[in-house]
PDB file of C-alpha atoms in Angstrom:
ATOM      1  CA  GLN A   1      14.833 -22.042  -1.181  1.00  0.00           C
ATOM      2  CA  VAL A   2      13.193 -18.982  -0.343  1.00  0.00           C
ATOM      3  CA  SER A   3       9.900 -17.400   0.894  1.00  0.00           C
ATOM      4  CA  VAL A   4       6.536 -17.162  -1.188  1.00  0.00           C
ATOM      5  CA  LEU A   5       4.548 -14.352  -0.259  1.00  0.00           C
ATOM      6  CA  TYR A   6       0.790 -13.956  -2.018  1.00  0.00           C
ATOM      7  CA  PHE A   7      -1.826 -11.063  -1.055  1.00  0.00           C
ATOM      8  CA  ALA A   8      -4.481  -9.862  -1.495  1.00  0.00           C
ATOM      9  CA  ARG A   9      -6.503 -12.242  -5.322  1.00  0.00           C
ATOM     10  CA  SER A  10      -3.508 -13.966  -6.212  1.00  0.00           C
ATOM     11  CA  ALA A  11      -3.120 -15.442  -2.200  1.00  0.00           C
ATOM     12  CA  GLU A  12      -7.561 -15.649  -3.157  1.00  0.00           C
ATOM     13  CA  LEU A  13      -6.082 -17.632  -6.736  1.00  0.00           C
ATOM     14  CA  ALA A  14      -3.214 -19.569  -4.797  1.00  0.00           C
ATOM     15  CA  GLY A  15      -5.266 -20.780  -1.676  1.00  0.00           C
ATOM     16  CA  LEU A  16      -2.314 -20.137   0.726  1.00  0.00           C
ATOM     17  CA  ARG A  17      -0.456 -16.532   1.731  1.00  0.00           C
ATOM     18  CA  SER A  18       2.907 -18.107   2.017  1.00  0.00           C
ATOM     19  CA  GLU A  19       5.076 -20.721   1.245  1.00  0.00           C
ATOM     20  CA  THR A  20       9.298 -21.795   1.081  1.00  0.00           C
ATOM     21  CA  LEU A  21       9.407 -22.601  -2.923  1.00  0.00           C
ATOM     22  CA  SER A  22      13.187 -24.748  -4.543  1.00  0.00           C
ATOM     23  CA  VAL A  23      14.806 -22.175  -7.175  1.00  0.00           C
ATOM     24  CA  PRO A  24      17.435 -22.114  -8.580  1.00  0.00           C
ATOM     25  CA  ARG A  25      19.479 -18.621  -6.993  1.00  0.00           C
ATOM     26  CA  GLN A  26      20.709 -16.959 -10.880  1.00  0.00           C
ATOM     27  CA  ILE A  27      16.815 -16.472 -12.650  1.00  0.00           C
ATOM     28  CA  THR A  28      14.911 -14.130 -14.303  1.00  0.00           C
ATOM     29  CA  ALA A  29      11.795 -12.461 -12.907  1.00  0.00           C
ATOM     30  CA  LEU A  30       9.905 -13.813 -15.337  1.00  0.00           C
ATOM     31  CA  GLN A  31      11.513 -17.329 -14.998  1.00  0.00           C
ATOM     32  CA  LEU A  32      10.133 -16.878 -11.815  1.00  0.00           C
ATOM     33  CA  TRP A  33       6.595 -16.443 -12.146  1.00  0.00           C
ATOM     34  CA  GLU A  34       6.470 -19.740 -15.069  1.00  0.00           C
ATOM     35  CA  GLU A  35       7.779 -21.117 -11.438  1.00  0.00           C
ATOM     36  CA  ILE A  36       5.661 -19.901  -8.822  1.00  0.00           C
ATOM     37  CA  VAL A  37       2.870 -20.496 -12.160  1.00  0.00           C
ATOM     38  CA  LYS A  38       4.388 -24.193 -12.755  1.00  0.00           C
ATOM     39  CA  VAL A  39       2.628 -24.676  -8.579  1.00  0.00           C
ATOM     40  CA  HIS A  40      -0.351 -21.955  -8.820  1.00  0.00           C
ATOM     41  CA  PRO A  41      -1.805 -22.646 -12.602  1.00  0.00           C
ATOM     42  CA  ARG A  42      -4.262 -20.605 -11.513  1.00  0.00           C
ATOM     43  CA  LEU A  43      -2.222 -17.662 -10.988  1.00  0.00           C
ATOM     44  CA  ALA A  44      -2.509 -17.411 -15.253  1.00  0.00           C
ATOM     45  CA  VAL A  45      -4.991 -15.469 -14.912  1.00  0.00           C
ATOM     46  CA  ILE A  46      -3.561 -12.184 -12.797  1.00  0.00           C
ATOM     47  CA  ARG A  47       0.035 -12.132 -15.290  1.00  0.00           C
ATOM     48  CA  ASP A  48      -0.849  -9.287 -17.079  1.00  0.00           C
ATOM     49  CA  GLN A  49      -1.197  -8.300 -13.450  1.00  0.00           C
ATOM     50  CA  VAL A  50       0.907  -8.422 -10.811  1.00  0.00           C
ATOM     51  CA  VAL A  51       4.621  -7.165 -10.116  1.00  0.00           C
ATOM     52  CA  PHE A  52       7.817  -9.029  -6.918  1.00  0.00           C
ATOM     53  CA  ALA A  53       8.841  -7.222  -4.681  1.00  0.00           C
ATOM     54  CA  VAL A  54      11.800  -9.079  -4.107  1.00  0.00           C
ATOM     55  CA  ARG A  55      13.601  -8.518  -0.677  1.00  0.00           C
ATOM     56  CA  GLN A  56      11.028  -5.655  -0.469  1.00  0.00           C
ATOM     57  CA  GLU A  57      11.603  -3.877  -4.237  1.00  0.00           C
ATOM     58  CA  TYR A  58       9.720  -4.083  -7.100  1.00  0.00           C
ATOM     59  CA  VAL A  59      10.430  -5.848  -9.817  1.00  0.00           C
ATOM     60  CA  LEU A  60       9.021  -6.384 -12.771  1.00  0.00           C
ATOM     61  CA  LEU A  61       7.636  -9.136 -14.487  1.00  0.00           C
ATOM     62  CA  GLY A  62      10.076  -9.367 -17.010  1.00  0.00           C
ATOM     63  CA  ASP A  63      14.107 -10.603 -18.261  1.00  0.00           C
ATOM     64  CA  GLN A  64      15.703  -8.960 -15.249  1.00  0.00           C
ATOM     65  CA  LEU A  65      17.936 -10.849 -13.692  1.00  0.00           C
ATOM     66  CA  LEU A  66      17.265 -11.863  -9.693  1.00  0.00           C
ATOM     67  CA  VAL A  67      20.664 -13.071  -7.681  1.00  0.00           C
ATOM     68  CA  LEU A  68      18.694 -14.681  -4.643  1.00  0.00           C
ATOM     69  CA  GLN A  69      19.012 -15.753  -1.415  1.00  0.00           C
ATOM     70  CA  PRO A  70      18.648 -19.032   0.648  1.00  0.00           C
ATOM     71  CA  GLY A  71      15.893 -16.506   2.901  1.00  0.00           C
ATOM     72  CA  ASP A  72      15.154 -14.491   0.243  1.00  0.00           C
ATOM     73  CA  GLU A  73      10.951 -12.672   0.214  1.00  0.00           C
ATOM     74  CA  VAL A  74       9.559 -12.727  -2.819  1.00  0.00           C
ATOM     75  CA  ALA A  75       5.898 -11.020  -2.411  1.00  0.00           C
ATOM     76  CA  ILE A  76       3.240 -11.461  -5.519  1.00  0.00           C
ATOM     77  CA  ILE A  77       1.607  -7.613  -5.278  1.00  0.00           C
ATOM     78  CA  PRO A  78      -1.739  -7.410  -7.907  1.00  0.00           C
ATOM     79  CA  PRO A  79      -2.239  -4.058  -7.931  1.00  0.00           C
ATOM     80  CA  ILE A  80      -2.269  -1.804  -5.704  1.00  0.00           C
ATOM     81  CA  SER A  81      -5.548   0.356  -4.058  1.00  0.00           C
ATOM     82  CA  GLY A  82      -4.435   1.712  -0.786  1.00  0.00           C
ATOM     83  CA  GLY A  83      -5.384   5.593   0.504  1.00  0.00           C
TER      84      GLY A  83
ATOM     85  CA  MET B   1      10.581  24.654  25.447  1.00  0.00           C
ATOM     86  CA  ASP B   2      14.411  21.563  24.488  1.00  0.00           C
ATOM     87  CA  GLU B   3      14.771  21.775  20.867  1.00  0.00           C
ATOM     88  CA  SER B   4      16.406  18.449  21.681  1.00  0.00           C
ATOM     89  CA  GLU B   5      13.255  17.159  22.089  1.00  0.00           C
ATOM     90  CA  ASP B   6      11.839  18.412  18.929  1.00  0.00           C
ATOM     91  CA  VAL B   7      13.769  16.527  16.502  1.00  0.00           C
ATOM     92  CA  PRO B   8      11.457  16.074  13.454  1.00  0.00           C
ATOM     93  CA  LYS B   9       9.745  12.876  13.827  1.00  0.00           C
ATOM     94  CA  ASP B  10       7.928  10.045  11.564  1.00  0.00           C
ATOM     95  CA  PHE B  11       4.340   8.658  13.230  1.00  0.00           C
ATOM     96  CA  ILE B  12       3.662   5.231  10.528  1.00  0.00           C
ATOM     97  CA  LYS B  13       1.191   2.443  12.199  1.00  0.00           C
ATOM     98  CA  LEU B  14      -0.947  -0.139  10.183  1.00  0.00           C
ATOM     99  CA  LYS B  15      -3.099  -0.590  13.019  1.00  0.00           C
ATOM    100  CA  SER B  16      -7.504  -2.392  12.555  1.00  0.00           C
ATOM    101  CA  GLU B  17      -8.369  -0.088  15.336  1.00  0.00           C
ATOM    102  CA  LYS B  18     -10.715   2.867  14.685  1.00  0.00           C
ATOM    103  CA  LEU B  19      -8.676   5.461  13.173  1.00  0.00           C
ATOM    104  CA  SER B  20      -9.125   9.197  15.235  1.00  0.00           C
ATOM    105  CA  VAL B  21      -8.188  13.045  13.541  1.00  0.00           C
ATOM    106  CA  ASP B  22      -7.355  14.225  16.477  1.00  0.00           C
ATOM    107  CA  GLU B  23      -4.648  12.135  17.787  1.00  0.00           C
ATOM    108  CA  VAL B  24      -3.107  11.989  14.050  1.00  0.00           C
ATOM    109  CA  SER B  25      -3.143  15.921  14.069  1.00  0.00           C
ATOM    110  CA  GLU B  26      -1.269  16.009  17.830  1.00  0.00           C
ATOM    111  CA  LEU B  27       1.669  13.897  16.878  1.00  0.00           C
ATOM    112  CA  VAL B  28       2.760  16.480  15.010  1.00  0.00           C
ATOM    113  CA  ILE B  29       1.867  20.153  16.065  1.00  0.00           C
ATOM    114  CA  SER B  30       5.085  21.561  16.593  1.00  0.00           C
ATOM    115  CA  PRO B  31       6.438  24.640  18.541  1.00  0.00           C
ATOM    116  CA  CYS B  32       8.689  26.205  15.204  1.00  0.00           C
ATOM    117  CA  CYS B  33       5.225  25.426  13.107  1.00  0.00           C
ATOM    118  CA  GLY B  34       2.453  27.529  12.207  1.00  0.00           C
ATOM    119  CA  ALA B  35       0.876  24.993   9.645  1.00  0.00           C
ATOM    120  CA  VAL B  36      -0.546  21.302  10.351  1.00  0.00           C
ATOM    121  CA  SER B  37      -2.057  20.256   6.781  1.00  0.00           C
ATOM    122  CA  LEU B  38      -4.332  17.416   6.698  1.00  0.00           C
ATOM    123  CA  PHE B  39      -6.231  14.802   5.276  1.00  0.00           C
ATOM    124  CA  ILE B  40      -8.235  12.387   5.416  1.00  0.00           C
ATOM    125  CA  GLY B  41      -9.194   9.234   3.567  1.00  0.00           C
ATOM    126  CA  GLU B  42     -12.515   8.152   3.541  1.00  0.00           C
ATOM    127  CA  PHE B  43     -15.107   6.117   1.913  1.00  0.00           C
ATOM    128  CA  ASN B  44     -15.488   7.008  -2.382  1.00  0.00           C
ATOM    129  CA  ILE B  45     -18.400   4.894  -3.683  1.00  0.00           C
ATOM    130  CA  SER B  46     -17.302   4.321  -7.287  1.00  0.00           C
ATOM    131  CA  GLU B  47     -19.528   5.022 -10.938  1.00  0.00           C
ATOM    132  CA  LEU B  48     -18.973   1.553 -11.477  1.00  0.00           C
ATOM    133  CA  ASP B  49     -20.823   0.222  -7.970  1.00  0.00           C
ATOM    134  CA  LEU B  50     -23.248   2.574  -8.295  1.00  0.00           C
ATOM    135  CA  TRP B  51     -24.638   1.427 -12.228  1.00  0.00           C
ATOM    136  CA  MET B  52     -24.505  -1.917 -11.281  1.00  0.00           C
ATOM    137  CA  TRP B  53     -26.513  -0.688  -8.365  1.00  0.00           C
ATOM    138  CA  LYS B  54     -24.352  -2.413  -6.171  1.00  0.00           C
ATOM    139  CA  LYS B  55     -23.989  -1.800  -1.966  1.00  0.00           C
ATOM    140  CA  VAL B  56     -20.823  -2.567   0.557  1.00  0.00           C
ATOM    141  CA  VAL B  57     -21.226  -3.404   2.710  1.00  0.00           C
ATOM    142  CA  HIS B  58     -17.509  -2.732   4.750  1.00  0.00           C
ATOM    143  CA  LEU B  59     -14.474  -2.697   3.929  1.00  0.00           C
ATOM    144  CA  GLU B  60     -11.834  -5.089   4.084  1.00  0.00           C
ATOM    145  CA  TYR B  61      -7.831  -3.745   3.715  1.00  0.00           C
ATOM    146  CA  GLU B  62      -4.670  -6.103   3.959  1.00  0.00           C
ATOM    147  CA  ALA B  63      -1.044  -5.201   3.403  1.00  0.00           C
ATOM    148  CA  TYR B  64       2.426  -6.789   2.622  1.00  0.00           C
ATOM    149  CA  MET B  65       2.608  -5.061   6.535  1.00  0.00           C
ATOM    150  CA  SER B  66       6.725  -4.864   6.302  1.00  0.00           C
ATOM    151  CA  MET B  67       7.212  -3.644   2.814  1.00  0.00           C
ATOM    152  CA  ALA B  68       4.243  -1.427   3.958  1.00  0.00           C
ATOM    153  CA  GLU B  69       5.969   0.554   6.495  1.00  0.00           C
ATOM    154  CA  THR B  70       9.194   0.337   4.199  1.00  0.00           C
ATOM    155  CA  GLU B  71       7.499   2.438   1.957  1.00  0.00           C
ATOM    156  CA  ILE B  72       5.693   5.398   3.791  1.00  0.00           C
ATOM    157  CA  LYS B  73       9.594   5.885   5.848  1.00  0.00           C
ATOM    158  CA  LYS B  74      10.837   5.693   2.388  1.00  0.00           C
ATOM    159  CA  ILE B  75       8.153   8.449   1.070  1.00  0.00           C
ATOM    160  CA  CYS B  76       8.446  10.760   4.650  1.00  0.00           C
ATOM    161  CA  ARG B  77      11.916  11.087   3.101  1.00  0.00           C
ATOM    162  CA  ASP B  78      11.244  12.451   0.575  1.00  0.00           C
ATOM    163  CA  VAL B  79       9.120  14.896   1.619  1.00  0.00           C
ATOM    164  CA  ARG B  80      12.576  15.671   3.555  1.00  0.00           C
ATOM    165  CA  GLN B  81      14.008  16.406   0.697  1.00  0.00           C
ATOM    166  CA  LYS B  82      11.318  18.366  -1.272  1.00  0.00           C
ATOM    167  CA  TRP B  83      10.321  20.445   1.305  1.00  0.00           C
ATOM    168  CA  PRO B  84      12.917  20.903   4.085  1.00  0.00           C
ATOM    169  CA  SER B  85      11.182  23.184   6.658  1.00  0.00           C
ATOM    170  CA  VAL B  86       8.550  19.805   7.217  1.00  0.00           C
ATOM    171  CA  ARG B  87       8.724  18.774  10.686  1.00  0.00           C
ATOM    172  CA  HIS B  88       6.912  16.664  11.703  1.00  0.00           C
ATOM    173  CA  ILE B  89       5.225  13.939   9.418  1.00  0.00           C
ATOM    174  CA  ALA B  90       2.282  11.606  10.257  1.00  0.00           C
ATOM    175  CA  VAL B  91       0.236   8.248   8.098  1.00  0.00           C
ATOM    176  CA  HIS B  92      -2.080   6.356   9.918  1.00  0.00           C
ATOM    177  CA  HIS B  93      -3.445   3.851   7.272  1.00  0.00           C
ATOM    178  CA  ARG B  94      -5.895   1.480   9.062  1.00  0.00           C
ATOM    179  CA  LEU B  95      -6.192  -2.479   7.716  1.00  0.00           C
ATOM    180  CA  GLY B  96      -9.054  -5.072   8.047  1.00  0.00           C
ATOM    181  CA  VAL B  97     -12.744  -4.536   9.078  1.00  0.00           C
ATOM    182  CA  VAL B  98     -13.501  -1.115   8.165  1.00  0.00           C
ATOM    183  CA  PRO B  99     -17.124   0.279   7.943  1.00  0.00           C
ATOM    184  CA  ILE B 100     -17.608   2.841   5.406  1.00  0.00           C
ATOM    185  CA  THR B 101     -18.621   5.391   7.152  1.00  0.00           C
ATOM    186  CA  GLU B 102     -14.771   5.512   8.883  1.00  0.00           C
ATOM    187  CA  ALA B 103     -11.822   6.657   8.036  1.00  0.00           C
ATOM    188  CA  SER B 104      -9.597   4.529   6.186  1.00  0.00           C
ATOM    189  CA  VAL B 105      -5.984   6.488   5.988  1.00  0.00           C
ATOM    190  CA  ILE B 106      -4.624  10.077   7.944  1.00  0.00           C
ATOM    191  CA  ILE B 107      -1.661  11.549   7.134  1.00  0.00           C
ATOM    192  CA  ALA B 108      -0.446  14.931   8.979  1.00  0.00           C
ATOM    193  CA  VAL B 109       2.315  17.769   8.173  1.00  0.00           C
ATOM    194  CA  SER B 110       3.064  20.377  10.024  1.00  0.00           C
ATOM    195  CA  SER B 111       5.928  23.410   8.810  1.00  0.00           C
ATOM    196  CA  PRO B 112       6.106  26.451  10.024  1.00  0.00           C
ATOM    197  CA  ARG B 113       4.571  28.279   6.504  1.00  0.00           C
ATOM    198  CA  ARG B 114       1.009  26.373   5.010  1.00  0.00           C
ATOM    199  CA  ALA B 115       3.052  26.463   1.580  1.00  0.00           C
ATOM    200  CA  GLU B 116       4.687  22.593   2.131  1.00  0.00           C
ATOM    201  CA  SER B 117       2.694  21.454   4.650  1.00  0.00           C
ATOM    202  CA  LEU B 118       0.074  20.937   1.863  1.00  0.00           C
ATOM    203  CA  GLU B 119       2.343  20.276  -0.621  1.00  0.00           C
ATOM    204  CA  ALA B 120       3.991  18.153   1.327  1.00  0.00           C
ATOM    205  CA  VAL B 121       0.416  15.993   2.242  1.00  0.00           C
ATOM    206  CA  MET B 122      -0.086  15.981  -1.119  1.00  0.00           C
ATOM    207  CA  TYR B 123       2.383  14.344  -2.365  1.00  0.00           C
ATOM    208  CA  CYS B 124       2.266  11.780   0.555  1.00  0.00           C
ATOM    209  CA  ILE B 125      -0.987  10.582  -0.793  1.00  0.00           C
ATOM    210  CA  ASN B 126      -0.383  10.612  -3.887  1.00  0.00           C
ATOM    211  CA  THR B 127       2.410   8.998  -3.812  1.00  0.00           C
ATOM    212  CA  LEU B 128       1.098   6.249  -1.140  1.00  0.00           C
ATOM    213  CA  LYS B 129      -1.929   5.658  -3.951  1.00  0.00           C
ATOM    214  CA  ALA B 130       0.914   4.524  -6.736  1.00  0.00           C
ATOM    215  CA  SER B 131       3.587   2.587  -4.482  1.00  0.00           C
ATOM    216  CA  VAL B 132       2.936   1.202  -0.267  1.00  0.00           C
ATOM    217  CA  PRO B 133       0.905  -2.160  -1.033  1.00  0.00           C
ATOM    218  CA  ILE B 134      -1.730  -1.731   0.751  1.00  0.00           C
ATOM    219  CA  TRP B 135      -4.970  -3.538  -0.960  1.00  0.00           C
ATOM    220  CA  LYS B 136      -8.907  -2.713  -0.493  1.00  0.00           C
ATOM    221  CA  LYS B 137     -11.307  -5.050  -0.678  1.00  0.00           C
ATOM    222  CA  GLU B 138     -15.462  -3.962  -1.271  1.00  0.00           C
ATOM    223  CA  ILE B 139     -17.385  -6.189  -0.153  1.00  0.00           C
ATOM    224  CA  TYR B 140     -21.345  -6.431  -1.126  1.00  0.00           C
ATOM    225  CA  GLU B 141     -24.393  -8.209  -0.029  1.00  0.00           C
ATOM    226  CA  ASP B 142     -23.244 -11.857  -1.808  1.00  0.00           C
ATOM    227  CA  GLU B 143     -20.063 -11.271  -3.477  1.00  0.00           C
ATOM    228  CA  TYR B 144     -16.573  -8.296  -3.536  1.00  0.00           C
ATOM    229  CA  SER B 145     -14.221  -7.154  -4.932  1.00  0.00           C
ATOM    230  CA  TRP B 146     -10.642  -6.282  -5.422  1.00  0.00           C
ATOM    231  CA  LYS B 147      -9.805  -2.837  -6.458  1.00  0.00           C
ATOM    232  CA  GLU B 148      -7.518  -1.158  -8.108  1.00  0.00           C
ATOM    233  CA  ASN B 149      -6.299   2.501  -7.496  1.00  0.00           C
ATOM    234  CA  LYS B 150      -5.699   4.461 -11.871  1.00  0.00           C
ATOM    235  CA  GLU B 151      -1.833   5.410  -9.345  1.00  0.00           C
ATOM    236  CA  CYS B 152      -0.766   1.704  -9.102  1.00  0.00           C
ATOM    237  CA  PHE B 153       2.041   2.417 -12.059  1.00  0.00           C
ATOM    238  CA  TRP B 154       1.627  -1.537 -12.908  1.00  0.00           C
ATOM    239  CA  ALA B 155      -1.589  -1.893 -12.888  1.00  0.00           C
ATOM    240  CA  ASN B 156      -3.383  -1.333 -16.767  1.00  0.00           C
ATOM    241  CA  SER B 157      -6.856  -0.488 -15.957  1.00  0.00           C
ATOM    242  CA  GLY B 158      -9.208   0.163 -17.645  1.00  0.00           C
ATOM    243  CA  LYS B 159      -7.786  -2.402 -19.775  1.00  0.00           C
TER     244      LYS B 159
END
């Protein structure tokens, strides 16, 4: 079970800021995205713009294999606009 | 003057109150350092907003707080590697509702000579815009829009 955090436009599309999701311990970034989109289909429109932050490290939505621990934080990161 | 009180420090703050140039610059002042360089990020109306005749009422900033602080700490660490003579670094970023007349970010760096602090400040703001998880929303009279930095390393702006 991981903690999924939603920010900016992804929070608006998902309709919430955080939740707990059950996912396989080993999963690619892309597969993780697909799991999340199953729960929140409206997120599909931003697929090409977002990255993940897994345990506060950026991860592109691709084939990278993630090894997740219970309680890990996974954040959906839309294009940033700080400064 | 006690030298041990002047160890290099990073002053990082994400806050919803109005930012203060005096406060941020005073944080980095040091007896060793003849140079304090400062960057202030203010509201800049975009060409698109002008073309669309959109009037920005105010800005709203949100952040992935813990990661934003971590990423800013990484920037400070990189600055100290690239410019070892840099003494103190201060990065203050505003969160929440920000009037367009007020600063959204202030960065200050002190060093003995001016070249390092000037370069370090530029590096800080450029890298912040590329990698720190903070988002800006422009609020217009009847709608809003999430902005995207062209520096954002994964976004395809202009697609």
